[in-house]
Coordinates of C-alpha atoms and ligand atoms in Angstrom, one line a residue:
M1 CA 7.2 14.0 15.9
K2 CA 5.6 17.3 14.7
R3 CA 6.0 16.8 10.9
F4 CA 2.6 15.5 9.6
L5 CA 0.4 16.9 12.7
G6 CA -2.7 18.1 11.5
S7 CA -2.8 16.3 8.1
N8 CA -5.7 13.9 7.9
R9 CA -5.5 10.8 6.3
L10 CA -2.2 10.7 4.8
R11 CA -2.1 9.6 0.7
T12 CA 0.4 7.1 1.1
A13 CA 2.7 5.2 -1.6
I14 CA 3.7 1.3 -0.2
F15 CA 6.8 -0.1 -1.9
I16 CA 7.2 -3.2 -2.6
S17 CA 9.6 -6.2 -4.5
G18 CA 8.2 -9.3 -3.2
T19 CA 5.2 -11.3 -1.0
G20 CA 4.0 -8.0 0.2
S21 CA 2.5 -8.8 3.2
N22 CA 3.9 -5.7 5.5
F23 CA 1.3 -4.2 2.7
K24 CA -1.1 -6.3 3.0
N25 CA -0.8 -5.3 6.6
L26 CA -0.9 -1.8 6.1
V27 CA -3.9 -1.9 3.4
R28 CA -5.6 -3.7 6.7
F29 CA -4.3 -1.2 8.9
S30 CA -5.4 1.9 6.6
L31 CA -8.8 0.6 6.6
S32 CA -9.3 0.2 10.5
K33 CA -11.4 3.0 12.2
N34 CA -9.3 6.4 12.9
A35 CA -6.4 5.4 10.3
P36 CA -4.0 8.2 9.8
I37 CA -3.1 6.9 6.2
K38 CA -4.9 6.3 2.9
I39 CA -3.3 3.6 0.9
N40 CA -3.1 5.3 -2.9
L41 CA -0.7 3.3 -4.7
V42 CA 1.9 0.3 -5.2
I43 CA 4.9 0.2 -6.5
S44 CA 7.4 -2.6 -7.3
N45 CA 10.4 -3.3 -8.6
N46 CA 9.3 -6.9 -9.7
S47 CA 6.4 -7.8 -11.9
K48 CA 6.0 -11.0 -10.2
A49 CA 5.3 -9.6 -7.2
K50 CA 3.3 -11.4 -5.0
G51 CA 1.6 -8.4 -3.2
L52 CA 0.7 -6.9 -6.8
V53 CA -2.0 -9.5 -7.1
F54 CA -3.5 -8.0 -4.3
A55 CA -2.7 -4.4 -4.9
K56 CA -5.4 -5.4 -8.2
Q57 CA -7.9 -7.7 -5.9
K58 CA -8.6 -4.4 -3.7
K59 CA -8.0 -2.2 -6.8
I60 CA -5.6 0.2 -5.5
K61 CA -3.6 1.8 -8.3
N62 CA -0.2 -0.2 -9.4
K63 CA 2.4 0.3 -11.6
I64 CA 5.9 -1.5 -12.5
Y65 CA 8.8 0.4 -12.2
R66 CA 12.2 -2.6 -12.9
F67 CA 14.9 -0.4 -12.2
K68 CA 17.4 -1.0 -14.6
N69 CA 17.6 2.7 -15.7
V70 CA 17.4 3.8 -11.9
N71 CA 17.3 7.7 -13.0
K72 CA 14.8 7.6 -15.3
D73 CA 12.7 5.2 -13.2
E74 CA 13.1 7.3 -10.1
K75 CA 12.1 10.6 -12.4
N76 CA 8.8 8.7 -13.5
I77 CA 8.4 7.8 -9.9
L78 CA 8.8 11.2 -8.4
N79 CA 5.7 12.2 -11.3
I80 CA 3.5 9.5 -10.7
L81 CA 3.9 10.4 -6.6
K82 CA 3.0 14.0 -7.5
K83 CA 0.1 13.2 -9.6
N84 CA -1.2 11.3 -6.9
N85 CA -0.7 13.8 -4.5
I86 CA 1.4 11.1 -2.6
K87 CA 2.6 12.8 0.8
L88 CA 4.1 9.4 2.3
I89 CA 6.2 6.5 1.5
C90 CA 6.4 3.0 2.9
L91 CA 8.9 0.8 1.9
A92 CA 7.9 -3.0 2.6
G93 CA 10.2 -5.6 1.5
F94 CA 11.6 -3.2 -1.1
M95 CA 14.9 -4.5 -2.3
K96 CA 16.3 -1.3 -4.2
I97 CA 17.9 1.4 -2.6
L98 CA 16.3 4.7 -3.8
S99 CA 19.1 7.5 -4.7
K100 CA 20.0 10.5 -2.7
N101 CA 18.1 12.7 -5.2
F102 CA 14.9 10.4 -4.6
I103 CA 15.2 10.4 -1.1
K104 CA 16.1 14.3 -0.3
K105 CA 13.0 15.4 -2.4
F106 CA 10.9 13.1 0.0
Q107 CA 13.0 13.8 2.9
G108 CA 11.3 13.0 6.4
K109 CA 8.3 11.3 4.3
I110 CA 10.1 7.8 3.7
L111 CA 9.7 4.9 6.2
N112 CA 11.5 1.5 6.3
V113 CA 10.7 -2.1 8.0
H114 CA 13.9 -3.3 8.5
P115 CA 14.6 -7.1 9.9
S116 CA 16.9 -7.2 12.9
L117 CA 17.4 -4.5 15.6
L118 CA 19.5 -1.6 14.0
P119 CA 22.0 -0.7 13.9
K120 CA 22.9 -4.0 14.0
Y121 CA 22.5 -5.9 10.8
K122 CA 21.9 -3.4 8.2
G123 CA 21.9 -4.9 4.5
L124 CA 20.8 -8.1 3.5
N125 CA 20.6 -11.6 5.4
T126 CA 20.4 -10.8 8.3
H127 CA 18.7 -13.7 9.9
K128 CA 21.7 -16.1 9.0
R129 CA 23.6 -13.2 10.3
V130 CA 22.1 -13.3 13.2
L131 CA 22.2 -17.1 14.1
S132 CA 25.9 -17.4 12.7
N133 CA 26.5 -14.9 15.3
N134 CA 24.9 -16.8 18.2
D135 CA 22.9 -13.9 19.6
K136 CA 20.1 -14.3 22.4
F137 CA 18.0 -11.4 20.3
S138 CA 17.2 -10.0 17.1
G139 CA 14.0 -8.1 16.0
C140 CA 12.7 -5.5 13.6
T141 CA 13.2 -1.4 13.3
I142 CA 10.9 0.8 11.3
H143 CA 12.5 3.5 10.7
F144 CA 12.8 7.3 8.7
V145 CA 14.7 6.7 5.3
N146 CA 17.8 8.9 4.5
S147 CA 20.7 8.6 2.4
K148 CA 22.5 5.9 3.6
L149 CA 21.3 2.4 4.0
D150 CA 18.8 1.5 7.0
S151 CA 20.8 4.5 9.0
G152 CA 17.8 7.2 9.0
E153 CA 15.8 8.0 12.6
I154 CA 14.4 4.9 14.2
I155 CA 10.9 5.1 15.0
L156 CA 10.0 2.2 17.1
Q157 CA 11.7 -1.6 17.6
K158 CA 10.7 -5.1 18.8
K159 CA 12.8 -7.1 20.3
V160 CA 12.1 -11.3 19.6
K161 CA 14.1 -14.1 21.5
V162 CA 16.2 -16.3 18.9
K163 CA 15.5 -19.9 19.9
K164 CA 17.7 -22.7 19.8
N165 CA 16.6 -24.7 16.6
D166 CA 16.0 -21.3 14.8
T167 CA 16.8 -21.3 11.2
P168 CA 16.3 -18.5 8.9
K169 CA 13.1 -19.3 7.7
T170 CA 11.7 -19.6 11.7
L171 CA 13.4 -16.6 12.8
S172 CA 12.3 -14.6 9.7
K173 CA 8.3 -16.0 10.3
R174 CA 8.5 -14.8 13.8
I175 CA 10.0 -11.3 13.2
L176 CA 7.5 -11.0 9.8
K177 CA 4.6 -11.1 12.6
Q178 CA 6.3 -8.2 14.7
E179 CA 6.8 -6.5 11.7
H180 CA 2.7 -6.3 11.4
I181 CA 2.0 -5.2 15.3
L182 CA 4.9 -2.6 14.7
Y183 CA 4.9 -0.8 11.5
P184 CA 1.2 0.2 12.6
K185 CA 2.5 1.0 15.8
A186 CA 5.0 3.7 14.1
I187 CA 2.9 5.1 11.5
K188 CA 0.8 5.9 14.3
K189 CA 3.3 7.3 16.3
I190 CA 4.6 10.5 14.2
L191 CA 1.1 10.6 12.8
V192 CA -1.4 11.0 15.3
N193 CA -1.6 14.0 18.0
L194 CA -0.8 11.6 21.2
Ligands
LIG201 C1 10.2 -8.3 5.6 O1 10.9 -9.1 6.5 C2 11.3 -7.0 5.5 O2 11.9 -6.5 6.8 C3 12.3 -7.5 4.6 O3 11.4 -7.9 3.6 C4 10.4 -9.1 4.0 C5 9.8 -8.4 3.4 O4 8.3 -9.7 3.4 N1 12.6 -6.0 4.3 C6 14.3 -5.7 3.8 O5 15.2 -7.0 4.3 C7 14.7 -4.6 3.8 N2 16.0 -4.1 3.6 P1 7.3 -9.1 2.9 O6 7.1 -8.7 1.1 O7 6.0 -10.2 3.5 O8 6.0 -7.3 3.6

């Protein structure tokens, strides 16, 4: 993947909606030795997102856009991304769908984590659907974002075995652990010249 080669410590924005465990994990990763990214900005559509508390503790610039007026908010987000010279966007549990226009402006520079083995189970309630279909495996995917929901080029996936007594909660917990390993790996894969 050559698109980011040569860029040192890429200025990165993380988009969140809730708990932000992937966000926290990416901050930890960004502070590790030889990390290829620096996290300069957090965007949330939800003022109550727990991840914002962590952003404040770590003194990472953070902004809330509720996405009630999508056009207006996306325009403002594009402005703030530009102002902060952001080169990479990592969606981390961000539950809003970005417009085609927005994605076009950051083509090939937006990553997402999805809690299923894409192309299976795009969209919401993945764990519930996996369990009701009695699938033996689920997992998680890190992919580039394109204009179709959860359909961009896959960077890395990790399979997770579904257990007999799994509930959406227990399965999501095990998959989330793997997301935390996979996201940094995927970032390294696309950014580090191996
Ligand atoms: C993660 O499991 C992520 O894969 C999922 O939301 C959770 C967020 O957790 N994302 C999606 O479902 C996107 N469609 P976190 O806030 O603790 O990182």
